[in-house]
PDB file of C-alpha atoms in Angstrom:
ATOM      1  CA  UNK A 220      23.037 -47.543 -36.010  1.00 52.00           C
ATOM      2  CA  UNK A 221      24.057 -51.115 -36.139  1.00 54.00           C
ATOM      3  CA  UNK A 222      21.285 -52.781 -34.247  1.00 53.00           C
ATOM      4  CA  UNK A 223      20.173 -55.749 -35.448  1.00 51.00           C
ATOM      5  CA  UNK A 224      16.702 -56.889 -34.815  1.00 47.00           C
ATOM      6  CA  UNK A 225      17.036 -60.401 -35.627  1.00 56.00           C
ATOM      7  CA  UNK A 226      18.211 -61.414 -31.672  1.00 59.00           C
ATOM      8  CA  UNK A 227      21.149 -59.127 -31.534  1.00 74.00           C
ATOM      9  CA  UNK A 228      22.808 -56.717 -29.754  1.00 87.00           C
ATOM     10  CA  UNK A 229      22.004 -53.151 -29.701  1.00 92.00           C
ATOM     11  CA  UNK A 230      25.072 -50.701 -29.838  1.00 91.00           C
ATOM     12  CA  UNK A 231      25.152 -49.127 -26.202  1.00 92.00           C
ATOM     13  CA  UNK A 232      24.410 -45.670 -26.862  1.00 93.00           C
ATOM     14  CA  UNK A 233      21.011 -47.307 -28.762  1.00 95.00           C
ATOM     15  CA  UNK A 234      20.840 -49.349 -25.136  1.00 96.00           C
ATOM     16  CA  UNK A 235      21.273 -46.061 -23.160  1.00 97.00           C
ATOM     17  CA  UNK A 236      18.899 -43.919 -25.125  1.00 97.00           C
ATOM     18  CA  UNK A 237      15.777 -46.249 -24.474  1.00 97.00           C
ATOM     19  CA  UNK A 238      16.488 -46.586 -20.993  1.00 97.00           C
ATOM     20  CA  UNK A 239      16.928 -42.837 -20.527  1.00 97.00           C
ATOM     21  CA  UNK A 240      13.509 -42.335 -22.600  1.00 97.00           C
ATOM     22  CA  UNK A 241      11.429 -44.494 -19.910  1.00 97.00           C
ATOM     23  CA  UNK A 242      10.387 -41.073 -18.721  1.00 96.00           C
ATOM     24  CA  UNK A 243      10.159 -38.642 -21.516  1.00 95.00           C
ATOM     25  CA  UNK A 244      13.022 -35.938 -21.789  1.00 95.00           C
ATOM     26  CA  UNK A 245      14.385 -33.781 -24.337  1.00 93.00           C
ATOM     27  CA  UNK A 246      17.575 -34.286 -26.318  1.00 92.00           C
ATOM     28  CA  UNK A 247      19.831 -32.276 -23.299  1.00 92.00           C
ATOM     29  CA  UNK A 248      18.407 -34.605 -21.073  1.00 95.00           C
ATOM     30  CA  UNK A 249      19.440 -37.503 -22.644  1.00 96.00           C
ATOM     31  CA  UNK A 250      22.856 -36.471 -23.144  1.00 94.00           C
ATOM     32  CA  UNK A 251      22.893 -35.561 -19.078  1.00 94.00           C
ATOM     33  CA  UNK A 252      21.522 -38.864 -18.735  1.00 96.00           C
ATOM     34  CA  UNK A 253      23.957 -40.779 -20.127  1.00 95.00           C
ATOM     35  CA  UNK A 254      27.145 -38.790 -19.133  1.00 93.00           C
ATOM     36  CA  UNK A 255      25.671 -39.339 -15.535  1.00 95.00           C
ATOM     37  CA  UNK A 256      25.075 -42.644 -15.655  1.00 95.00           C
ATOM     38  CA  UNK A 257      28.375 -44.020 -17.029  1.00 94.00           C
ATOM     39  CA  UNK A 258      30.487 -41.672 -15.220  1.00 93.00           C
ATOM     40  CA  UNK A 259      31.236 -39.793 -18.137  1.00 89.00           C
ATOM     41  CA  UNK A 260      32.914 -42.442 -20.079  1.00 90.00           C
ATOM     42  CA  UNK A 261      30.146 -42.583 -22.366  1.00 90.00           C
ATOM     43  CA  UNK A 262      29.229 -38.440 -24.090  1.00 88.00           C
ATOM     44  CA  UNK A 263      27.289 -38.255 -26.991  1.00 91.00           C
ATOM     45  CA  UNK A 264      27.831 -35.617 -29.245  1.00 94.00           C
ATOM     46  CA  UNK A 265      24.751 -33.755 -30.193  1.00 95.00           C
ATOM     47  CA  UNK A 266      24.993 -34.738 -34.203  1.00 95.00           C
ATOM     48  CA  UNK A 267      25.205 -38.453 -33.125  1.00 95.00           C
ATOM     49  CA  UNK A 268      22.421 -38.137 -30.701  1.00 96.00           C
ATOM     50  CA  UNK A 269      19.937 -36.601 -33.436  1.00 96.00           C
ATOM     51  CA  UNK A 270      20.826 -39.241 -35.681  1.00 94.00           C
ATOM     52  CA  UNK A 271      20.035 -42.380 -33.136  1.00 95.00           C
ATOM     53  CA  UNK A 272      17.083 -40.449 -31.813  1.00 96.00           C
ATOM     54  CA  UNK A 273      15.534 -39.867 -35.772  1.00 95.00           C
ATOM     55  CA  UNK A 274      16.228 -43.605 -36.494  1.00 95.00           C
ATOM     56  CA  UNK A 275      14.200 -44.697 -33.500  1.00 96.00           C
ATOM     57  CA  UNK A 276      11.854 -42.632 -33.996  1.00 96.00           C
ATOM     58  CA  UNK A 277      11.569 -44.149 -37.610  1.00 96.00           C
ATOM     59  CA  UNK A 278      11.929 -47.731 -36.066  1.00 95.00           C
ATOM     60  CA  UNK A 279       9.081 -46.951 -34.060  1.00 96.00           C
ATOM     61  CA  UNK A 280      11.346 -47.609 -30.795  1.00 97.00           C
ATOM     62  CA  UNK A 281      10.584 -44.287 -29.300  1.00 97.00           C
ATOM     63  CA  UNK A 282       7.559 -41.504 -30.243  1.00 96.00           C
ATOM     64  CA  UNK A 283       7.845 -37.467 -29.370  1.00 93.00           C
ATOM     65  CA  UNK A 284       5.964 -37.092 -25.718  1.00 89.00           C
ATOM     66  CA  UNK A 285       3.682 -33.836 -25.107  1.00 81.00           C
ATOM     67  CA  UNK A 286       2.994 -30.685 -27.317  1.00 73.00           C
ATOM     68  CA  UNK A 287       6.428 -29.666 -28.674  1.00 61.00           C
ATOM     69  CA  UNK A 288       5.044 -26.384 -29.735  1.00 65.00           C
ATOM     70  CA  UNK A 289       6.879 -23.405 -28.422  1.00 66.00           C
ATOM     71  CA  UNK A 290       9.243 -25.569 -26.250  1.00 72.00           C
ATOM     72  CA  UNK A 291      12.105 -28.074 -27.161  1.00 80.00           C
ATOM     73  CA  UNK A 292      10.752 -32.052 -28.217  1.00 87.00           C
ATOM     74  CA  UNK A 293      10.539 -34.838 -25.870  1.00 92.00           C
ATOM     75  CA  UNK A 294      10.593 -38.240 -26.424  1.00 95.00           C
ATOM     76  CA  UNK A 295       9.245 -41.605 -24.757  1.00 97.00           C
ATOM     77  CA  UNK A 296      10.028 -44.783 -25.329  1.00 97.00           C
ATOM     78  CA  UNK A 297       7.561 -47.272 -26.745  1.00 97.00           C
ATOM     79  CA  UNK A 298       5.952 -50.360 -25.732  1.00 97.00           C
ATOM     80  CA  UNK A 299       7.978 -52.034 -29.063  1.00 96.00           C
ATOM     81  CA  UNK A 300      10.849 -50.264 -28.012  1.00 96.00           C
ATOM     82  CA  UNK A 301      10.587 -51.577 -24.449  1.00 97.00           C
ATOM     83  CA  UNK A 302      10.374 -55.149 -25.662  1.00 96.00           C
ATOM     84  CA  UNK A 303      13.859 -54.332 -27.168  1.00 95.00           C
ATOM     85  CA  UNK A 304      15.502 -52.918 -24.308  1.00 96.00           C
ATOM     86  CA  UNK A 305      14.328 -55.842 -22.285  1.00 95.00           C
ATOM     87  CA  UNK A 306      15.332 -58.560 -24.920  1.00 94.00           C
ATOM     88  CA  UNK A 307      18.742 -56.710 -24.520  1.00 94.00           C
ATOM     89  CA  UNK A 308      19.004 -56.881 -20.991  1.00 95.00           C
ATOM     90  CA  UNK A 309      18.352 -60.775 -21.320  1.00 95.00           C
ATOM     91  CA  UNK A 310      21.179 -60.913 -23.545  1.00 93.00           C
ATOM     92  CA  UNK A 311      23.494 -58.895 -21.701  1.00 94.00           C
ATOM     93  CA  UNK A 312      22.317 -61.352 -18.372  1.00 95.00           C
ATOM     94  CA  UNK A 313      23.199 -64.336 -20.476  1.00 93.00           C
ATOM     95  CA  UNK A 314      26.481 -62.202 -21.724  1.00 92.00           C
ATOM     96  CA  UNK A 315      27.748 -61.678 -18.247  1.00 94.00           C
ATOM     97  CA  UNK A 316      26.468 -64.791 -16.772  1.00 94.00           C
ATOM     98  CA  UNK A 317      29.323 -66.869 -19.200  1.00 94.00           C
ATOM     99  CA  UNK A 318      32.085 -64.209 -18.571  1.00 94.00           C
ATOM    100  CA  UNK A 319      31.455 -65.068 -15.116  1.00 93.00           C
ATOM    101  CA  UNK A 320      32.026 -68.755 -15.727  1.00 93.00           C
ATOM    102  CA  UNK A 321      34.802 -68.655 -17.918  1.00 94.00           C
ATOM    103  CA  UNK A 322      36.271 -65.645 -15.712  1.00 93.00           C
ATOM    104  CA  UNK A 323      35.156 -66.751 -12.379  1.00 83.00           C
ATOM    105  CA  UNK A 324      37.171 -64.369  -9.862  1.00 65.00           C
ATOM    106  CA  UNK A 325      39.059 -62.371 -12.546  1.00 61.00           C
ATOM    107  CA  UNK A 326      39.836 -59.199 -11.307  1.00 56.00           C
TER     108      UNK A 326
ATOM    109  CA  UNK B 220      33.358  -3.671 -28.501  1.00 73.00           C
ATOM    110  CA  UNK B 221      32.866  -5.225 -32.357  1.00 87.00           C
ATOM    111  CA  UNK B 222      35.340  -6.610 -35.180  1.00 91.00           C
ATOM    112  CA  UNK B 223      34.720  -7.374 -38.098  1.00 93.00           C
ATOM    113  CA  UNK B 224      36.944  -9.536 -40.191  1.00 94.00           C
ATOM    114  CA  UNK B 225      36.923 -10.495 -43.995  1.00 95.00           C
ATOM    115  CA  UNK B 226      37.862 -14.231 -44.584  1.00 93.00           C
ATOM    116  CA  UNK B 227      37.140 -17.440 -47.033  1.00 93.00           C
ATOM    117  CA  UNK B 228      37.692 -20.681 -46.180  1.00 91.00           C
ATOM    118  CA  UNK B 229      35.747 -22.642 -48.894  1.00 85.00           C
ATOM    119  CA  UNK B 230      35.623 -25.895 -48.436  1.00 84.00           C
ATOM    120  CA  UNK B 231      38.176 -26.094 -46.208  1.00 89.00           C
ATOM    121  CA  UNK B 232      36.217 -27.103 -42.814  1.00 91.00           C
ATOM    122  CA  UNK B 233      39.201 -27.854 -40.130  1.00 92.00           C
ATOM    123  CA  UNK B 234      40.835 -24.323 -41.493  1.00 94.00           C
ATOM    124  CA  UNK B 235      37.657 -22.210 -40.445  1.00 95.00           C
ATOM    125  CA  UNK B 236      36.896 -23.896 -37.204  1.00 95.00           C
ATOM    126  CA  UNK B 237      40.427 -23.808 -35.749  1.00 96.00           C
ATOM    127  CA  UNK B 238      40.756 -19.707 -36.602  1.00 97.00           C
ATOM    128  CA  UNK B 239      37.112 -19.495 -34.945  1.00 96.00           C
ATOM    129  CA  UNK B 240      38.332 -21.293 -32.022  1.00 96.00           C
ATOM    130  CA  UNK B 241      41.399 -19.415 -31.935  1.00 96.00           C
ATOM    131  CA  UNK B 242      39.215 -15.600 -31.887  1.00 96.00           C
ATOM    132  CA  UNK B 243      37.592 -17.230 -28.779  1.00 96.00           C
ATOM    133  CA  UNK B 244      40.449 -17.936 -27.240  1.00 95.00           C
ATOM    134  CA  UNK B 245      41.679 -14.828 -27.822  1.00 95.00           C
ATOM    135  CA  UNK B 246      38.472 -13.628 -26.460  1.00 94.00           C
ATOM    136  CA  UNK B 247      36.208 -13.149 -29.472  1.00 95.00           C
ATOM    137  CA  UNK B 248      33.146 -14.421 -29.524  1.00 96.00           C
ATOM    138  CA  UNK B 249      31.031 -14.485 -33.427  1.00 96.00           C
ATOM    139  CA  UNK B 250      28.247 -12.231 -33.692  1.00 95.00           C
ATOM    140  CA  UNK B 251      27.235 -12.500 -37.285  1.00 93.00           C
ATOM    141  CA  UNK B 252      28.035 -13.770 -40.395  1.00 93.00           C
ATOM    142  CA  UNK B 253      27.596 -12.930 -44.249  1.00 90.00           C
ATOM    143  CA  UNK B 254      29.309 -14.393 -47.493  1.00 87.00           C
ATOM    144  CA  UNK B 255      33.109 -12.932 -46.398  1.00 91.00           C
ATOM    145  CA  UNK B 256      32.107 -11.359 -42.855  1.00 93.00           C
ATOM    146  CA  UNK B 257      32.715 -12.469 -39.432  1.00 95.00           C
ATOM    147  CA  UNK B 258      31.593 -10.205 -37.064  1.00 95.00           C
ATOM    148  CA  UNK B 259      33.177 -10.816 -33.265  1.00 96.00           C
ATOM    149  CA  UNK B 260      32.109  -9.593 -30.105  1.00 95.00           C
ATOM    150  CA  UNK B 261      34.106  -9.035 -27.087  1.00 94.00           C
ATOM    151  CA  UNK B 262      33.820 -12.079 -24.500  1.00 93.00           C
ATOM    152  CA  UNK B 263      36.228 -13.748 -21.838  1.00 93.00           C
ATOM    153  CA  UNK B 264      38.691 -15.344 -23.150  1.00 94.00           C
ATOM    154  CA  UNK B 265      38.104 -19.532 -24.392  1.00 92.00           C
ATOM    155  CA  UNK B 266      34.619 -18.833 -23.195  1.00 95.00           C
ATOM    156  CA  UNK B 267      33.570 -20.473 -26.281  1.00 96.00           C
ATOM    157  CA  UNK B 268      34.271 -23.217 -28.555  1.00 97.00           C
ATOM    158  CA  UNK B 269      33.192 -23.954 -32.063  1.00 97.00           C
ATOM    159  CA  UNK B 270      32.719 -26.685 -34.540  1.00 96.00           C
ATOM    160  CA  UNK B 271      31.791 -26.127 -38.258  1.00 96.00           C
ATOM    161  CA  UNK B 272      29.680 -29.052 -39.426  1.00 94.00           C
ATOM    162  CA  UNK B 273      28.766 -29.278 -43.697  1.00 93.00           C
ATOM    163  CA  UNK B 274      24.961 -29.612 -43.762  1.00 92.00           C
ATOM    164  CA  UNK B 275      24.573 -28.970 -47.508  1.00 86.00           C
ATOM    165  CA  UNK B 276      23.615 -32.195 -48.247  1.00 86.00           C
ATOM    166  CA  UNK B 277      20.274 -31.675 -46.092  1.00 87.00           C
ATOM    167  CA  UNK B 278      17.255 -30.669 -47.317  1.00 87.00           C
ATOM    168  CA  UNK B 279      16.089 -27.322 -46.162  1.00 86.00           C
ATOM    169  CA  UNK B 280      13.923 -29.302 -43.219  1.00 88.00           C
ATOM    170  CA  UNK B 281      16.256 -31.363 -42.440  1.00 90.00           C
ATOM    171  CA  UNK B 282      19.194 -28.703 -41.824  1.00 91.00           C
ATOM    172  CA  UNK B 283      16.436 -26.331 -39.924  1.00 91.00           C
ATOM    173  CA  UNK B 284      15.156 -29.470 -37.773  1.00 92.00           C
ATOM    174  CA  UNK B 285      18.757 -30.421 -36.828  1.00 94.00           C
ATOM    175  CA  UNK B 286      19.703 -26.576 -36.222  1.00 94.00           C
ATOM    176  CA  UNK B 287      16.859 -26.214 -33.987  1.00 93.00           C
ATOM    177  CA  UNK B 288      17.701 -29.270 -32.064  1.00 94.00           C
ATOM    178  CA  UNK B 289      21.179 -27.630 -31.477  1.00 95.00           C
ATOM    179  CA  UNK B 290      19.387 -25.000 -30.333  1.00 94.00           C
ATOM    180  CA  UNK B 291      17.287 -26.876 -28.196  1.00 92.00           C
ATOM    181  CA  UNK B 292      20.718 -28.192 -26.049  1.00 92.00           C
ATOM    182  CA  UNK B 293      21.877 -24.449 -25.426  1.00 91.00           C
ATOM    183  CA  UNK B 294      24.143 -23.863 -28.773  1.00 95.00           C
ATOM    184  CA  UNK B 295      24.464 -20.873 -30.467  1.00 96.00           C
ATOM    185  CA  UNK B 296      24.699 -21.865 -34.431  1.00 96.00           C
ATOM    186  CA  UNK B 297      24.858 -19.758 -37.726  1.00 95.00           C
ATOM    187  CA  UNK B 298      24.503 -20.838 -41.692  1.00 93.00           C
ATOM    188  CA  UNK B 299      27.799 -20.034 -43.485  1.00 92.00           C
ATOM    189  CA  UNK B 300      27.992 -20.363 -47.102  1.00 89.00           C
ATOM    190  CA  UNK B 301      30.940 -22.488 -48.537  1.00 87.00           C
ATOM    191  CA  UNK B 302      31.242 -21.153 -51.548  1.00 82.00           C
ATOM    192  CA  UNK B 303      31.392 -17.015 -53.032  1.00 78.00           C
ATOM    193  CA  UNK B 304      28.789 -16.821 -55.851  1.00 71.00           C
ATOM    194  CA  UNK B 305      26.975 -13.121 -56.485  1.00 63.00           C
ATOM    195  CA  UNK B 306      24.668 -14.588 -59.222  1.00 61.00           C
ATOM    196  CA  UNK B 307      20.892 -14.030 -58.625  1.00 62.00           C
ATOM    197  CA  UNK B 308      18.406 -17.157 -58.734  1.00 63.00           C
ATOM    198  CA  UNK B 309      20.728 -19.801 -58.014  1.00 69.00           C
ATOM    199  CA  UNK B 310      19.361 -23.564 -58.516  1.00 72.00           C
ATOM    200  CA  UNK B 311      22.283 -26.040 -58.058  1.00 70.00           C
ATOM    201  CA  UNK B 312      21.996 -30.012 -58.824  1.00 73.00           C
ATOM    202  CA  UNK B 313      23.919 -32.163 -55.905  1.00 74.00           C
ATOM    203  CA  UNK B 314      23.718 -35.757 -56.434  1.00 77.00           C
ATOM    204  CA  UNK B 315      25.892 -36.399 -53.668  1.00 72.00           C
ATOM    205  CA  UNK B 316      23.044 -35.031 -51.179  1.00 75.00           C
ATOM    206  CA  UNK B 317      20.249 -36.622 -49.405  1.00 73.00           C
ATOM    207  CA  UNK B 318      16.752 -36.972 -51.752  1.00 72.00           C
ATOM    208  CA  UNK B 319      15.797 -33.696 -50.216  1.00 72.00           C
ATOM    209  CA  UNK B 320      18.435 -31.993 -51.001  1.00 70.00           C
ATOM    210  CA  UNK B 321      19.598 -32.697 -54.323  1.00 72.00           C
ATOM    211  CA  UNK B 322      18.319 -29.662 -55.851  1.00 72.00           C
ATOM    212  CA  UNK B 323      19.742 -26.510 -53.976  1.00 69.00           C
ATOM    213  CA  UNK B 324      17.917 -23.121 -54.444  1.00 69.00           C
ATOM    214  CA  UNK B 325      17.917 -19.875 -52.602  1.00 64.00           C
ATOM    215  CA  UNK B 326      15.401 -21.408 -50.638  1.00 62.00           C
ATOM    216  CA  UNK B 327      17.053 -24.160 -49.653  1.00 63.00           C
ATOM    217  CA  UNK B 328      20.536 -25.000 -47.937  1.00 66.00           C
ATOM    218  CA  UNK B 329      22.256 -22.819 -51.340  1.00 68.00           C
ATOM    219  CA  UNK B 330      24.617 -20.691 -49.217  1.00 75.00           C
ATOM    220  CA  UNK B 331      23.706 -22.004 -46.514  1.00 80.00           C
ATOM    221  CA  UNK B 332      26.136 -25.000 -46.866  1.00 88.00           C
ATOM    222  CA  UNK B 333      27.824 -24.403 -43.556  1.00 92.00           C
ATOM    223  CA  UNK B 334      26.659 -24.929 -39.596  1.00 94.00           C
ATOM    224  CA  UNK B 335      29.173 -23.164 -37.418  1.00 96.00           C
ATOM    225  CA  UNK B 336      28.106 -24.084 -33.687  1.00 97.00           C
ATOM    226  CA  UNK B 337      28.826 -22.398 -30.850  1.00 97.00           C
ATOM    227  CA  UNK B 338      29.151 -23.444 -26.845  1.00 96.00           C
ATOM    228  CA  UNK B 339      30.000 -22.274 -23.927  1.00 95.00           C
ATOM    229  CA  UNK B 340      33.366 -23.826 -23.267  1.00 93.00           C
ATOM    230  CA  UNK B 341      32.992 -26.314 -19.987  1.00 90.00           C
ATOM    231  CA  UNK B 342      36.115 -28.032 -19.769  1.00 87.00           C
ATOM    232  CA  UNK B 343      35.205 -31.269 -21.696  1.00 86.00           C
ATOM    233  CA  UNK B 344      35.591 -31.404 -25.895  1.00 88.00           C
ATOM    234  CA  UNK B 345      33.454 -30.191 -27.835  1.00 92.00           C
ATOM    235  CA  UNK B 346      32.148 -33.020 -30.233  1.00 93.00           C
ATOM    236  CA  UNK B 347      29.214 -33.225 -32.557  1.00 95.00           C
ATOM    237  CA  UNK B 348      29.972 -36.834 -33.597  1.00 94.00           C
ATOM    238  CA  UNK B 349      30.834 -39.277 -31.265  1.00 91.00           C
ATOM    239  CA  UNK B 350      30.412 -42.699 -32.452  1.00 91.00           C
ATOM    240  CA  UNK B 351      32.439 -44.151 -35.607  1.00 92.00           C
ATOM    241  CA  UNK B 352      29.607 -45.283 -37.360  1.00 91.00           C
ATOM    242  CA  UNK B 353      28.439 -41.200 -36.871  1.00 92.00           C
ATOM    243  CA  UNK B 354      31.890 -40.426 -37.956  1.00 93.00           C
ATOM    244  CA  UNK B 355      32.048 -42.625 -41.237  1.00 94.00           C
ATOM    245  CA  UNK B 356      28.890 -41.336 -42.515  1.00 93.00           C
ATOM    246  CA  UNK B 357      29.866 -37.463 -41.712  1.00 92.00           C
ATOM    247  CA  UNK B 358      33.025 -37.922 -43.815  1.00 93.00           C
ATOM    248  CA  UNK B 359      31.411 -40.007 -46.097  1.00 93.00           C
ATOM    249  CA  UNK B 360      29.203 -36.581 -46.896  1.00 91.00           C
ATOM    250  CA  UNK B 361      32.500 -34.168 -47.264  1.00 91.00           C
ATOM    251  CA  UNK B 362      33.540 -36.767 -49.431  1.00 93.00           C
ATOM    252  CA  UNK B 363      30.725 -36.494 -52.050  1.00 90.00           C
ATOM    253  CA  UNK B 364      31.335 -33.168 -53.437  1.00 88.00           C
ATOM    254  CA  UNK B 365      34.576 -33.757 -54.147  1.00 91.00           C
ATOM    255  CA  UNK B 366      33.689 -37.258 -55.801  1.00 92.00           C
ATOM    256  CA  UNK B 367      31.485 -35.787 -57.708  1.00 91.00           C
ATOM    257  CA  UNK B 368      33.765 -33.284 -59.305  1.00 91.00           C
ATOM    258  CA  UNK B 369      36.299 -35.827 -59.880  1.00 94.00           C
ATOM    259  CA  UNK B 370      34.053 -37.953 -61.804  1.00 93.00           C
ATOM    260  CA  UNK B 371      32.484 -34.781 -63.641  1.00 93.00           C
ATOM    261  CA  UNK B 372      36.275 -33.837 -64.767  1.00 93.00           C
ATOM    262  CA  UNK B 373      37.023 -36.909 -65.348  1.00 93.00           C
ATOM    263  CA  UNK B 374      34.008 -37.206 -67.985  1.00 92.00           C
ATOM    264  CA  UNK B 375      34.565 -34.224 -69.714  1.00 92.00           C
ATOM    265  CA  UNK B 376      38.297 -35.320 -69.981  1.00 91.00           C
ATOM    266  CA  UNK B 377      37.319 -38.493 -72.081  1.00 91.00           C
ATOM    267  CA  UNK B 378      34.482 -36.713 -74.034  1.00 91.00           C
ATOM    268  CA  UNK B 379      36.560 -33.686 -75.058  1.00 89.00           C
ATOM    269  CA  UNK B 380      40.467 -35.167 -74.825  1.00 85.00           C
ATOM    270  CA  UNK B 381      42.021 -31.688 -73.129  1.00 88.00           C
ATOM    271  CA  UNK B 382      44.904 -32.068 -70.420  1.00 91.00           C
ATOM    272  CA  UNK B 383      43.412 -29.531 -68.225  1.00 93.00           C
ATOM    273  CA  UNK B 384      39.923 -31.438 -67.155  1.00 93.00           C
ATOM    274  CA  UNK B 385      42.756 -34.064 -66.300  1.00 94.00           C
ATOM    275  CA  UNK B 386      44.491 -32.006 -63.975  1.00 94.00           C
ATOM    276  CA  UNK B 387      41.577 -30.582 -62.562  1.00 94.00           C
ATOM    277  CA  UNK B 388      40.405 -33.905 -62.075  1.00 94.00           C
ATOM    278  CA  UNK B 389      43.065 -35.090 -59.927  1.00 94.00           C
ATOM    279  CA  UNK B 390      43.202 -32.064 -57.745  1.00 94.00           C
ATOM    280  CA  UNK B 391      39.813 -32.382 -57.064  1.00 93.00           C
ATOM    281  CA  UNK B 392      40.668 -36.024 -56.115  1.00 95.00           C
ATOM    282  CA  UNK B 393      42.753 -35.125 -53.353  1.00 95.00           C
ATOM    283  CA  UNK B 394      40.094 -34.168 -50.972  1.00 92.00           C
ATOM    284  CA  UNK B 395      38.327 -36.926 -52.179  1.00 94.00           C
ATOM    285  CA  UNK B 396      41.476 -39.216 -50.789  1.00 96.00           C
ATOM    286  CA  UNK B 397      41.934 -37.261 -48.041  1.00 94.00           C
ATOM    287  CA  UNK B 398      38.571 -38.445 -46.787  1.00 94.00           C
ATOM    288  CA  UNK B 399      38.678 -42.090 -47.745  1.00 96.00           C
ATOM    289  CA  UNK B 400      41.637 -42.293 -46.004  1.00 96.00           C
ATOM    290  CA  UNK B 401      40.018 -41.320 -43.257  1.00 94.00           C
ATOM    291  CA  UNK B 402      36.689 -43.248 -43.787  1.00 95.00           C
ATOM    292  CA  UNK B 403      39.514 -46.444 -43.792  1.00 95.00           C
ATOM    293  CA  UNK B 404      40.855 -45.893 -40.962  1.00 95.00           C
ATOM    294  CA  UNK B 405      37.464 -45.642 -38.808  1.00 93.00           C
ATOM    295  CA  UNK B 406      36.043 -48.273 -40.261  1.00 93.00           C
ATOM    296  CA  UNK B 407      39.055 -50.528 -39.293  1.00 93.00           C
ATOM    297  CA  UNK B 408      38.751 -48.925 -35.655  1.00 90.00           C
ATOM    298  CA  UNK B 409      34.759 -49.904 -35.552  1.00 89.00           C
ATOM    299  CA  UNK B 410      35.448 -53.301 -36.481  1.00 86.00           C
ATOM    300  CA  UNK B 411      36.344 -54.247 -32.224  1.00 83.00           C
ATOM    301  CA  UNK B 412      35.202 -50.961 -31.177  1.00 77.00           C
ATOM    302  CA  UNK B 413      31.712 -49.100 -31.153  1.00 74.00           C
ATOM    303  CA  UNK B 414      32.426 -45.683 -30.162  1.00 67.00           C
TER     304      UNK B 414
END
């Protein structure tokens, strides 16, 4: 994934994965998560979502959650990823905050 | 109600997902595979839908850990070989593959090249890579092999001068094309878009 931890921006499905992992779920749930959340517009495929989900894992950004033994994995996000997804969200405020003024009313 | 048909699609991905795809529609669903066999059973027709993904260049964790994931989001998935070889005690040496699978045995993905997936058939596509960064590095992978016989041809055709490790080098250079051409054109597409 093309995330860039010097101060940039995380791709959106990186984005969308940590804030679906602030209560653990399994891959489906993810995927559900996602689709529900941008209206569909957004569906992961389940190759691409087992890629992002082993490089955060390897990042340290999220860790498996509960015994997986006998049922499917769950993840949870960590506190380092957390500090990510928050950095993000300041970036995306300051993002939308100059659309708005160059924008203003644009429909 | 069972049938059982004979086919080989080697390397040739698109081919053997499409005629899967079209048995479902026509209300076959796969059963079981072995090196030529495709067993069906009967189902409704499109119930399913199928993908065929290359996984050789996994190590033998790797391609169980990702199968069992699939598994884990309600798919139905079979190993496929992707080539026909009867010889016992096979040991292969793929440079193109990750370091965990560079050396191919029996025990690892050797005949086991190939992940057909199944799902139940919902209305919306059935992808298994979604982003173009995903996408690049999937064809990158169906591009190796074929690299790496190119270059192997190629070799042999400047150590021992013969016209025929010529020709077979540029036929195996036209998969090889095939899939830059198509790495080219994503990576233009990622360069304003993510996914």
């Amino acid at each position: 994934m093309r995330d860039y931890a010097k101060g940039g921006a995380l791709t959106e499905v990186t984005f969308y994965i940590l804030l679906s992992l602030y209560t653990p779920k399994h891959g489906y749930a993810v995927m559900q998560f996602i689709e529900e959340q941008t209206g569909g517009r957004l569906a992961l495929g389940a190759g691409t979502l087992y890629g992002a989900l082993n490089t955060l894992l390897e990042k340290g950004w999220i860790a498996p959650w509960g015994e997986a033994e006998g049922r499917k994995k769950e993840y949870r996000i960590t506190p380092l990823g957390r500090e990510r997804a928050e950095r993000e969200l300041q970036r995306l405020r300051e993002l939308a905050a100059t659309a708005s003024e160059i924008m203003g009313g644009a429909t | 109600m069972s049938k059982k048909c004979y086919r080989f699609f080697g390397g040739a991905l698109a081919a053997q997902e499409k005629w899967l795809n079209r048995m479902a529609a026509r209300g076959f669903r796969l059963a079981r595979t072995e090196k030529l066999l495709y067993e069906f059973e009967a189902c409704g027709p499109g119930k399913y839908q199928y993908r065929v993904e290359f996984v050789g260049q996994k190590s033998r964790k790797d391609a169980e850990d990702y199968r069992q994931f699939l598994e884990d989001l309600g798919y139905r998935t079979f190993y496929k070989n992707i080539n026909l070889n009867y010889s016992v005690g096979k040991v292969r040496w793929r440079p193109w593959a990750e370091p965990g699978g560079r050396i191919a045995t029996n025990a690892t993905t050797y005949d086991r090249e190939l992940l057909i997936v199944e799902k139940e058939a919902d209305g919306k596509p059935f992808e298994l890579h979604t982003t173009y960064e995903d996408q690049i590095a999937c064809t990158g992978v169906l591009r190796g092999p074929w690299l790496c016989m190119t270059a192997m041809f190629a070799f042999f055709g400047v150590v021992f001068p013969n016209i025929i490790f010529w020709v077979l080098a540029a036929l195996f250079a036209l998969p090889a094309l095939y899939y830059q051409v198509q790495i080219w054109r994503l990576r233009r597409e990622a360069k304003t878009k993510e996914w």
